[in-house]
Tab-separated table of C-alpha atoms and ligand atoms in Angstrom:
chain	number	residue	atom	x	y	z
A	1	MET	CA	20.020	16.136	8.043
A	2	LYS	CA	18.793	13.203	10.081
A	3	ALA	CA	15.658	11.386	8.895
A	4	LEU	CA	13.820	8.683	10.809
A	5	VAL	CA	11.860	6.458	8.424
A	6	VAL	CA	9.024	4.198	9.630
A	7	ALA	CA	7.620	1.013	8.089
A	8	GLY	CA	5.118	-1.297	9.741
A	9	ALA	CA	3.040	-3.310	7.330
A	10	ARG	CA	3.463	-5.051	3.986
A	11	PRO	CA	2.482	-2.108	1.754
A	12	ASN	CA	5.027	0.153	3.491
A	13	PHE	CA	8.169	-1.770	2.630
A	14	MET	CA	8.236	-0.998	-1.107
A	15	LYS	CA	7.675	2.679	-0.292
A	16	VAL	CA	10.475	3.074	2.269
A	17	ALA	CA	13.098	1.072	0.314
A	18	PRO	CA	13.824	3.763	-2.307
A	19	ILE	CA	13.628	6.559	0.284
A	20	LEU	CA	16.218	4.858	2.513
A	21	GLU	CA	18.432	4.317	-0.516
A	22	GLN	CA	18.214	7.938	-1.633
A	23	LEU	CA	18.856	9.218	1.894
A	24	GLN	CA	22.058	7.218	1.892
A	25	CYS	CA	23.054	8.515	-1.566
A	26	ALA	CA	22.500	12.074	-0.318
A	27	GLY	CA	24.748	11.469	2.702
A	28	ALA	CA	21.886	12.037	5.162
A	29	GLU	CA	21.850	10.318	8.530
A	30	ARG	CA	19.027	7.765	8.592
A	31	VAL	CA	17.261	5.800	11.295
A	32	PHE	CA	14.977	2.964	10.184
A	33	VAL	CA	12.146	1.832	12.464
A	34	HIS	CA	9.991	-1.286	11.845
A	35	THR	CA	6.940	-1.275	14.091
A	36	GLY	CA	6.255	-5.001	13.590
A	37	GLN	CA	2.581	-4.469	12.654
A	38	HIS	CA	3.262	-7.240	10.141
A	39	TYR	CA	5.609	-9.922	11.377
A	40	ASP	CA	5.145	-13.224	9.469
A	41	VAL	CA	8.092	-14.095	7.247
A	42	SER	CA	5.826	-13.852	4.192
A	43	MET	CA	4.405	-10.457	5.239
A	44	SER	CA	7.649	-8.819	6.358
A	45	GLU	CA	11.013	-10.619	6.105
A	46	ALA	CA	10.446	-11.657	2.476
A	47	PHE	CA	10.111	-7.977	1.609
A	48	PHE	CA	13.355	-7.067	3.381
A	49	ARG	CA	15.121	-9.677	1.269
A	50	ASP	CA	13.510	-8.783	-2.055
A	51	LEU	CA	13.778	-5.014	-1.644
A	52	GLU	CA	17.322	-5.184	-0.217
A	53	LEU	CA	16.179	-3.246	2.842
A	54	PRO	CA	18.688	-2.598	5.625
A	55	ALA	CA	18.000	-4.248	8.989
A	56	PRO	CA	15.891	-1.878	11.093
A	57	ASP	CA	17.693	0.143	13.763
A	58	PHE	CA	14.639	-0.348	15.978
A	59	TYR	CA	12.070	-3.153	15.852
A	60	LEU	CA	9.001	-2.371	17.979
A	61	GLY	CA	7.360	-5.806	17.752
A	62	VAL	CA	3.786	-4.532	18.189
A	63	GLY	CA	2.041	-7.383	16.315
A	64	SER	CA	-1.685	-7.764	15.695
A	65	GLY	CA	-4.638	-6.500	17.726
A	66	SER	CA	-7.711	-4.305	17.536
A	67	HIS	CA	-7.176	-0.900	15.937
A	68	ALA	CA	-6.979	0.793	19.317
A	69	LYS	CA	-4.562	-1.754	20.749
A	70	GLN	CA	-2.308	-1.805	17.702
A	71	THR	CA	-2.225	2.005	17.400
A	72	ALA	CA	-1.636	2.452	21.122
A	73	ARG	CA	1.152	-0.139	21.189
A	74	VAL	CA	2.959	1.592	18.331
A	75	MET	CA	2.605	4.958	20.067
A	76	GLU	CA	3.973	3.672	23.357
A	77	ALA	CA	6.892	1.880	21.753
A	78	PHE	CA	7.715	4.649	19.284
A	79	GLU	CA	7.886	7.541	21.747
A	80	PRO	CA	11.165	6.562	23.461
A	81	VAL	CA	12.738	5.707	20.091
A	82	LEU	CA	11.905	9.158	18.784
A	83	VAL	CA	13.179	10.854	21.918
A	84	GLU	CA	16.440	8.886	21.688
A	85	SER	CA	16.895	9.466	17.951
A	86	LYS	CA	15.991	13.186	17.773
A	87	PRO	CA	15.716	13.326	13.985
A	88	ASP	CA	15.080	16.460	11.944
A	89	TRP	CA	12.380	14.590	10.027
A	90	VAL	CA	10.048	11.704	10.766
A	91	VAL	CA	9.214	10.251	7.360
A	92	LEU	CA	5.929	8.306	7.256
A	93	VAL	CA	4.492	6.470	4.282
A	94	GLY	CA	1.007	5.301	3.343
A	95	ASP	CA	-2.062	4.881	5.505
A	96	VAL	CA	-1.684	1.956	7.889
A	97	ASN	CA	-2.184	2.100	11.652
A	98	SER	CA	1.574	2.448	12.212
A	99	THR	CA	1.588	5.582	10.028
A	100	LEU	CA	-1.007	7.409	12.109
A	101	ALA	CA	0.377	6.194	15.434
A	102	CYS	CA	3.855	7.564	14.687
A	103	ALA	CA	2.417	10.793	13.255
A	104	LEU	CA	0.576	11.481	16.523
A	105	VAL	CA	3.655	10.796	18.632
A	106	ALA	CA	5.919	12.960	16.467
A	107	ALA	CA	3.432	15.835	16.226
A	108	LYS	CA	3.295	16.066	20.026
A	109	LEU	CA	7.079	15.971	20.399
A	110	ARG	CA	7.658	18.381	17.514
A	111	GLN	CA	8.377	21.368	19.669
A	112	SER	CA	10.447	19.719	22.386
A	113	LEU	CA	12.577	17.714	19.927
A	114	GLY	CA	12.498	20.093	16.960
A	115	CYS	CA	11.453	17.259	14.652
A	116	ARG	CA	8.973	17.596	11.805
A	117	VAL	CA	6.694	15.086	10.128
A	118	ALA	CA	6.760	14.386	6.383
A	119	HIS	CA	3.962	12.247	4.947
A	120	VAL	CA	4.761	10.413	1.735
A	121	GLU	CA	1.567	9.575	-0.222
A	122	ALA	CA	-0.278	12.568	1.218
A	123	GLY	CA	-3.672	13.720	-0.009
A	124	LEU	CA	-5.212	10.446	-1.227
A	125	ARG	CA	-8.888	10.241	-0.290
A	126	SER	CA	-11.523	7.577	-0.814
A	127	ASN	CA	-14.064	9.719	1.096
A	128	ASP	CA	-15.183	6.469	2.690
A	129	TRP	CA	-14.920	6.937	6.438
A	130	ASN	CA	-15.695	3.275	7.056
A	131	MET	CA	-12.201	2.464	5.820
A	132	PRO	CA	-9.688	2.550	8.676
A	133	GLU	CA	-7.107	3.761	6.157
A	134	GLU	CA	-9.200	6.871	5.366
A	135	VAL	CA	-9.123	7.854	9.043
A	136	ASN	CA	-5.364	7.236	9.068
A	137	ARG	CA	-4.810	9.296	5.891
A	138	VAL	CA	-6.822	12.342	6.913
A	139	LEU	CA	-5.391	12.545	10.430
A	140	THR	CA	-1.804	11.886	9.378
A	141	ASP	CA	-2.028	14.650	6.776
A	142	ARG	CA	-3.566	17.009	9.324
A	143	VAL	CA	-0.610	16.725	11.736
A	144	SER	CA	2.142	16.577	9.095
A	145	ASP	CA	4.403	19.532	8.341
A	146	LEU	CA	5.307	18.444	4.827
A	147	LEU	CA	2.791	16.756	2.528
A	148	LEU	CA	4.514	14.858	-0.252
A	149	THR	CA	1.912	14.052	-2.881
A	150	PRO	CA	1.986	11.083	-5.289
A	151	SER	CA	-0.394	12.471	-7.925
A	152	HIS	CA	-1.845	15.868	-8.800
A	153	ASP	CA	-5.373	14.944	-7.649
A	154	ALA	CA	-4.097	14.987	-4.051
A	155	VAL	CA	-3.773	18.788	-4.029
A	156	PRO	CA	-7.498	19.730	-4.202
A	157	ASN	CA	-8.208	17.081	-1.544
A	158	LEU	CA	-5.746	18.744	0.832
A	159	LEU	CA	-6.851	22.297	-0.029
A	160	ARG	CA	-10.448	21.315	0.792
A	161	GLU	CA	-9.272	20.328	4.268
A	162	GLY	CA	-7.656	23.722	4.830
A	163	ILE	CA	-4.042	22.639	4.370
A	164	ALA	CA	-1.813	25.459	3.117
A	165	PRO	CA	-0.346	24.911	-0.366
A	166	GLU	CA	3.137	25.912	0.918
A	167	ARG	CA	3.192	22.637	2.891
A	168	MET	CA	2.678	20.471	-0.198
A	169	VAL	CA	5.344	19.193	-2.585
A	170	PHE	CA	4.532	16.970	-5.548
A	171	VAL	CA	6.985	14.051	-5.610
A	172	GLY	CA	5.189	11.289	-7.547
A	173	ASN	CA	4.832	7.666	-6.551
A	174	VAL	CA	7.712	6.133	-4.578
A	175	MET	CA	6.251	2.642	-4.923
A	176	ILE	CA	6.946	2.789	-8.642
A	177	ASP	CA	10.657	3.356	-7.879
A	178	SER	CA	10.714	-0.109	-6.296
A	179	LEU	CA	8.696	-1.594	-9.146
A	180	MET	CA	11.103	-0.320	-11.784
A	181	LYS	CA	14.170	-1.385	-9.856
A	182	GLN	CA	12.905	-4.907	-9.142
A	183	LEU	CA	11.090	-5.707	-12.401
A	184	PRO	CA	14.032	-7.453	-14.145
A	185	ALA	CA	14.657	-9.684	-11.103
A	186	ALA	CA	10.905	-10.342	-10.803
A	187	ARG	CA	10.691	-11.414	-14.449
A	188	ALA	CA	13.717	-13.676	-14.069
A	189	LEU	CA	11.776	-15.728	-11.490
A	190	ASN	CA	9.449	-16.903	-14.284
A	191	MET	CA	6.571	-17.029	-11.838
A	192	ALA	CA	3.957	-18.114	-14.388
A	193	ALA	CA	5.865	-21.364	-14.932
A	194	ARG	CA	6.322	-21.795	-11.196
A	195	VAL	CA	2.600	-21.641	-10.556
A	196	GLY	CA	1.773	-23.732	-13.629
A	197	VAL	CA	0.103	-21.083	-15.827
A	198	GLU	CA	2.861	-20.431	-18.358
A	199	GLY	CA	1.539	-19.528	-21.795
A	200	LYS	CA	-2.068	-19.373	-20.571
A	201	PRO	CA	-3.979	-16.151	-19.926
A	202	PHE	CA	-4.585	-16.144	-16.166
A	203	VAL	CA	-6.163	-13.886	-13.572
A	204	LEU	CA	-4.260	-12.751	-10.492
A	205	ALA	CA	-6.614	-11.946	-7.620
A	206	THR	CA	-5.832	-10.375	-4.237
A	207	LEU	CA	-8.311	-9.882	-1.435
A	208	HIS	CA	-7.824	-8.593	2.087
A	209	ARG	CA	-9.966	-5.514	2.896
A	210	PRO	CA	-11.981	-6.056	6.077
A	211	SER	CA	-15.101	-4.693	4.306
A	212	ASN	CA	-14.760	-7.471	1.715
A	213	VAL	CA	-13.513	-10.407	3.736
A	214	ASP	CA	-14.888	-9.936	7.264
A	215	ASP	CA	-18.487	-9.836	5.999
A	216	ARG	CA	-19.860	-13.308	5.301
A	217	ARG	CA	-22.232	-12.306	2.492
A	218	GLN	CA	-19.675	-10.098	0.760
A	219	LEU	CA	-16.910	-12.704	0.897
A	220	GLY	CA	-19.377	-15.336	-0.384
A	221	GLU	CA	-20.301	-13.162	-3.413
A	222	ILE	CA	-16.645	-12.502	-4.202
A	223	LEU	CA	-15.611	-16.156	-3.973
A	224	GLU	CA	-18.604	-17.150	-6.111
A	225	GLY	CA	-17.604	-14.535	-8.687
A	226	LEU	CA	-14.003	-15.778	-8.738
A	227	ALA	CA	-15.221	-19.392	-9.004
A	228	ALA	CA	-17.355	-18.416	-12.044
A	229	ILE	CA	-14.349	-16.694	-13.640
A	230	SER	CA	-12.220	-19.781	-13.016
A	231	ARG	CA	-14.406	-21.620	-15.544
A	232	GLU	CA	-12.979	-19.235	-18.194
A	233	ALA	CA	-9.381	-18.704	-16.971
A	234	THR	CA	-7.195	-19.910	-14.117
A	235	VAL	CA	-7.591	-17.643	-11.091
A	236	VAL	CA	-4.452	-17.422	-8.955
A	237	LEU	CA	-5.145	-16.128	-5.424
A	238	PRO	CA	-2.251	-15.529	-3.014
A	239	LEU	CA	-4.037	-15.520	0.311
A	240	HIS	CA	-3.632	-12.799	2.962
A	241	PRO	CA	-3.752	-14.303	6.498
A	242	ARG	CA	-6.925	-12.348	7.307
A	243	THR	CA	-8.722	-13.814	4.254
A	244	ARG	CA	-7.422	-17.320	4.955
A	245	ASP	CA	-8.845	-17.114	8.487
A	246	ARG	CA	-12.263	-15.845	7.307
A	247	ILE	CA	-12.630	-18.545	4.614
A	248	LYS	CA	-12.087	-21.106	7.342
A	249	GLU	CA	-14.343	-19.370	9.856
A	250	PHE	CA	-17.242	-19.040	7.362
A	251	GLY	CA	-16.751	-22.587	6.029
A	252	PHE	CA	-16.136	-21.304	2.475
A	253	GLU	CA	-13.433	-23.852	1.569
A	254	SER	CA	-15.626	-25.435	-1.130
A	255	LEU	CA	-16.181	-22.034	-2.809
A	256	SER	CA	-12.444	-21.582	-3.175
A	257	GLU	CA	-11.739	-25.099	-4.443
A	258	SER	CA	-11.560	-24.130	-8.129
A	259	LEU	CA	-9.070	-21.324	-7.412
A	260	SER	CA	-5.329	-21.736	-7.497
A	261	ILE	CA	-4.584	-20.666	-3.914
A	262	LEU	CA	-1.052	-19.680	-2.876
A	263	GLU	CA	0.601	-18.555	0.339
A	264	PRO	CA	1.222	-14.755	0.507
A	265	LEU	CA	3.949	-13.911	-2.007
A	266	GLY	CA	7.165	-11.940	-1.590
A	267	TYR	CA	7.590	-8.651	-3.434
A	268	ARG	CA	9.412	-9.979	-6.494
A	269	GLU	CA	7.177	-13.048	-6.766
A	270	MET	CA	4.038	-10.901	-6.686
A	271	LEU	CA	5.456	-8.402	-9.176
A	272	GLY	CA	6.543	-11.196	-11.518
A	273	LEU	CA	3.113	-12.799	-11.396
A	274	LEU	CA	1.280	-9.494	-11.864
A	275	ASP	CA	3.476	-8.655	-14.841
A	276	ALA	CA	2.549	-11.997	-16.441
A	277	ALA	CA	-1.212	-11.806	-15.723
A	278	ALA	CA	-3.903	-11.111	-18.342
A	279	VAL	CA	-6.080	-9.345	-15.758
A	280	THR	CA	-5.910	-8.600	-12.057
A	281	ILE	CA	-8.867	-8.478	-9.669
A	282	THR	CA	-8.054	-6.777	-6.401
A	283	ASP	CA	-9.106	-4.698	-3.424
A	284	SER	CA	-5.551	-3.506	-2.737
A	285	GLY	CA	-4.461	0.092	-3.317
A	286	GLY	CA	-0.945	-0.910	-4.329
A	287	VAL	CA	-2.050	-3.434	-6.955
A	288	GLN	CA	-4.219	-0.765	-8.639
A	289	GLU	CA	-1.082	1.353	-9.036
A	290	GLU	CA	1.299	-1.430	-10.006
A	291	SER	CA	-1.078	-2.839	-12.634
A	292	THR	CA	-1.436	0.640	-14.154
A	293	VAL	CA	2.317	0.925	-14.660
A	294	LEU	CA	2.623	-2.658	-15.929
A	295	GLY	CA	-0.314	-2.182	-18.352
A	296	VAL	CA	-2.363	-4.996	-16.805
A	297	PRO	CA	-6.146	-4.351	-16.859
A	298	CYS	CA	-7.423	-4.214	-13.293
A	299	ALA	CA	-10.916	-4.741	-11.864
A	300	THR	CA	-11.121	-3.266	-8.367
A	301	LEU	CA	-13.589	-4.743	-5.892
A	302	ARG	CA	-14.332	-1.545	-3.993
A	303	GLU	CA	-17.035	1.093	-4.045
A	304	THR	CA	-14.508	3.942	-4.282
A	305	THR	CA	-10.813	4.327	-4.819
A	306	GLU	CA	-8.432	6.827	-3.253
A	307	ARG	CA	-6.352	6.378	-6.396
A	308	PRO	CA	-8.660	7.715	-9.158
A	309	VAL	CA	-5.713	8.414	-11.472
A	310	THR	CA	-5.404	4.656	-11.944
A	311	ILE	CA	-8.804	4.883	-13.664
A	312	THR	CA	-8.467	8.205	-15.519
A	313	GLU	CA	-4.818	7.715	-16.485
A	314	GLY	CA	-4.335	3.984	-16.076
A	315	THR	CA	-5.802	0.518	-16.531
A	316	ASN	CA	-8.150	0.341	-13.548
A	317	ARG	CA	-11.954	0.133	-13.279
A	318	LEU	CA	-14.282	-0.250	-10.294
A	319	ALA	CA	-16.697	-3.180	-10.293
A	320	GLU	CA	-20.325	-2.062	-10.098
A	321	TRP	CA	-21.546	-1.613	-6.522
A	322	PRO	CA	-22.970	-3.252	-4.444
A	323	LEU	CA	-20.890	-6.226	-5.438
A	324	THR	CA	-22.522	-9.407	-6.668
A	325	SER	CA	-20.856	-12.420	-8.202
A	326	GLU	CA	-22.342	-11.459	-11.612
A	327	ARG	CA	-20.948	-7.926	-11.372
A	328	ILE	CA	-17.520	-9.323	-10.579
A	329	VAL	CA	-17.679	-11.519	-13.674
A	330	SER	CA	-18.790	-8.504	-15.770
A	331	ALA	CA	-15.921	-6.374	-14.453
A	332	TYR	CA	-13.510	-9.211	-15.252
A	333	ARG	CA	-14.857	-9.565	-18.818
A	334	ALA	CA	-14.636	-5.803	-19.417
A	335	ALA	CA	-11.040	-5.783	-18.143
A	336	MET	CA	-10.192	-8.775	-20.320
A	337	ALA	CA	-11.694	-6.986	-23.344
A	338	ASP	CA	-9.463	-3.936	-22.635
A	339	GLY	CA	-6.415	-6.147	-23.141
A	340	ARG	CA	-2.843	-5.704	-21.976
A	341	LYS	CA	-0.951	-2.467	-22.583
A	342	GLN	CA	2.806	-2.019	-22.836
A	343	VAL	CA	4.686	-1.338	-19.597
A	344	GLY	CA	4.575	2.416	-19.027
A	345	GLU	CA	2.137	3.059	-21.913
A	346	ARG	CA	-0.313	5.068	-19.745
A	347	VAL	CA	1.277	6.300	-16.552
A	348	PRO	CA	0.409	9.265	-14.309
A	349	ASP	CA	2.914	12.094	-13.965
A	350	GLY	CA	5.743	11.398	-11.517
A	351	TRP	CA	5.383	7.611	-11.604
A	352	ASP	CA	8.787	7.432	-13.202
A	353	GLY	CA	11.101	5.617	-10.791
A	354	ARG	CA	12.612	8.854	-9.425
A	355	ALA	CA	10.078	9.851	-6.765
A	356	ALA	CA	12.349	9.054	-3.805
A	357	GLU	CA	14.993	11.427	-5.184
A	358	ARG	CA	12.338	14.143	-5.102
A	359	VAL	CA	11.319	13.151	-1.546
A	360	VAL	CA	14.886	13.546	-0.286
A	361	ARG	CA	15.369	16.792	-2.215
A	362	ALA	CA	12.174	18.170	-0.671
A	363	LEU	CA	13.319	17.221	2.848
A	364	MET	CA	16.748	18.764	2.352
A	365	SER	CA	15.475	21.980	0.819
A	366	GLN	CA	13.025	22.859	3.609
A	367	PRO	CA	14.061	25.834	5.771
A	368	ALA	CA	15.369	24.958	9.242
A	369	TYR	CA	12.796	24.166	11.937
A	370	ASP	CA	11.109	27.276	13.277
A	371	PRO	CA	9.055	26.656	16.432
A	372	ALA	CA	7.098	29.849	15.809
A	373	ALA	CA	5.930	28.541	12.416
A	374	SER	CA	4.188	25.383	13.675
B	401	UD1	C1	-3.114	-3.734	7.090
B	401	UD1	C2	-3.482	-2.295	6.781
B	401	UD1	C3	-4.027	-2.186	5.367
B	401	UD1	C4	-3.093	-2.822	4.357
B	401	UD1	C5	-2.814	-4.253	4.787
B	401	UD1	C6	-1.879	-4.967	3.850
B	401	UD1	C7	-4.289	-0.967	8.695
B	401	UD1	C8	-5.479	-0.365	9.312
B	401	UD1	N1	-4.524	-1.805	7.688
B	401	UD1	O1	-4.316	-4.505	7.076
B	401	UD1	O2	-4.181	-0.819	5.040
B	401	UD1	O3	-3.683	-2.786	3.081
B	401	UD1	O4	-2.226	-4.212	6.095
B	401	UD1	O5	-1.720	-6.296	4.267
B	401	UD1	O6	-3.188	-0.675	9.101
B	401	UD1	N2	-1.664	-11.242	10.301
B	401	UD1	C9	-0.846	-12.347	10.252
B	401	UD1	N3	0.491	-12.131	10.052
B	401	UD1	C10	1.027	-10.896	9.901
B	401	UD1	C11	0.171	-9.791	9.966
B	401	UD1	C12	-1.177	-9.978	10.152
B	401	UD1	O7	-1.291	-13.472	10.380
B	401	UD1	O8	2.258	-10.783	9.707
B	401	UD1	C13	-3.131	-11.465	10.494
B	401	UD1	C14	-3.537	-11.356	11.946
B	401	UD1	O9	-4.539	-12.272	12.185
B	401	UD1	C15	-4.107	-9.952	12.026
B	401	UD1	C16	-4.701	-9.773	10.638
B	401	UD1	O10	-3.835	-10.485	9.756
B	401	UD1	O11	-5.026	-9.803	13.044
B	401	UD1	C17	-4.806	-8.356	10.221
B	401	UD1	O12	-3.535	-7.686	10.285
B	401	UD1	P1	-3.500	-6.078	10.455
B	401	UD1	O13	-2.123	-5.552	10.323
B	401	UD1	O14	-4.237	-5.667	11.662
B	401	UD1	O15	-4.376	-5.579	9.238
B	401	UD1	P2	-4.352	-5.962	7.704
B	401	UD1	O16	-5.679	-6.530	7.361
B	401	UD1	O17	-3.135	-6.744	7.330
């Protein structure tokens, strides 16, 4: 079996690392493509180092741009790579623009190349069509042959969209494979001491969703909320480039003065800091999942989540909507009152560090490509 695996942006790297490793263990032929949607050392290279990722066989270098430009650039650059590689499977993870772009290319070459598309993290839905990721999720799932689900709640979402149950395989959460593998090394970094919060309860915040940071009023409320929290506990905020640019553009530097602002962190650094935090406040999907496994109470600054199991079976809560600085403080206090849990104390099914094994098993056990079936 030959599998072509795609990564493009920061949240993809921890998902592809265990899949690439398990493909190698299974003796499968693998091709690794990095689209270059994220390209800064801190957004890309640091993750290759921390996750021990192999160098990509193809680097597409697409970079930043509007959604249309970025998606189109990935499509144009990916098509010849796919034609040259002729894999049995194109393995796509997550919900970023690179995911959808490669899904569209592969779906249209399916018949001529005999390749099929497998989507890892299929079936998550926020039902918020203003999120670019929701568009990417729904359309990627629609054109995929094999839908590899991370949690059981994904199945009714896919059934509602008319996807046949025979195309779905429950595999669990591949991101947790990386978390479990890297946790000892992350702890050894002693990140709390490195950022000067050792022995003190601190809050780790992350913020990058366009709906939160590109809107002046919304970003102002969030920074005011974090500033109010910083009077009770140190707030550490590793800053995504998008958020850094907006703070500057809106002239919000004074609002962020009381926060402990860091450059974007590598995978192990972020994991080490999250593991040491009393509470996390985030708008990231990945942090909601990682904090659940680590037992860190999480307050999510979003109206909805495509990962409801982190609430029903984990440590997550949504801040009351619409967001105000007071509501952010309330969500923080409620999370703080919940207190830390043990690592793995409340974890959804299949978030066990062995999801990538199940991904590779699912790929290898599918019947051979049948053009009449697609
Ligand atoms: C993308 C994903 C989002 C994911 C996030 C994680 C889509 C639609 N969105 O959003 O789902 O949660 O990645 O970070 O795919 N930039 C840099 N250096 C980089 C990359 C980006 O400075 O290495 C800056 C650029 O100004 C760029 C902006 O960040 O325009 C946004 O990058 P982009 O990849 O378009 O979207 P993200 O907001 O990162």
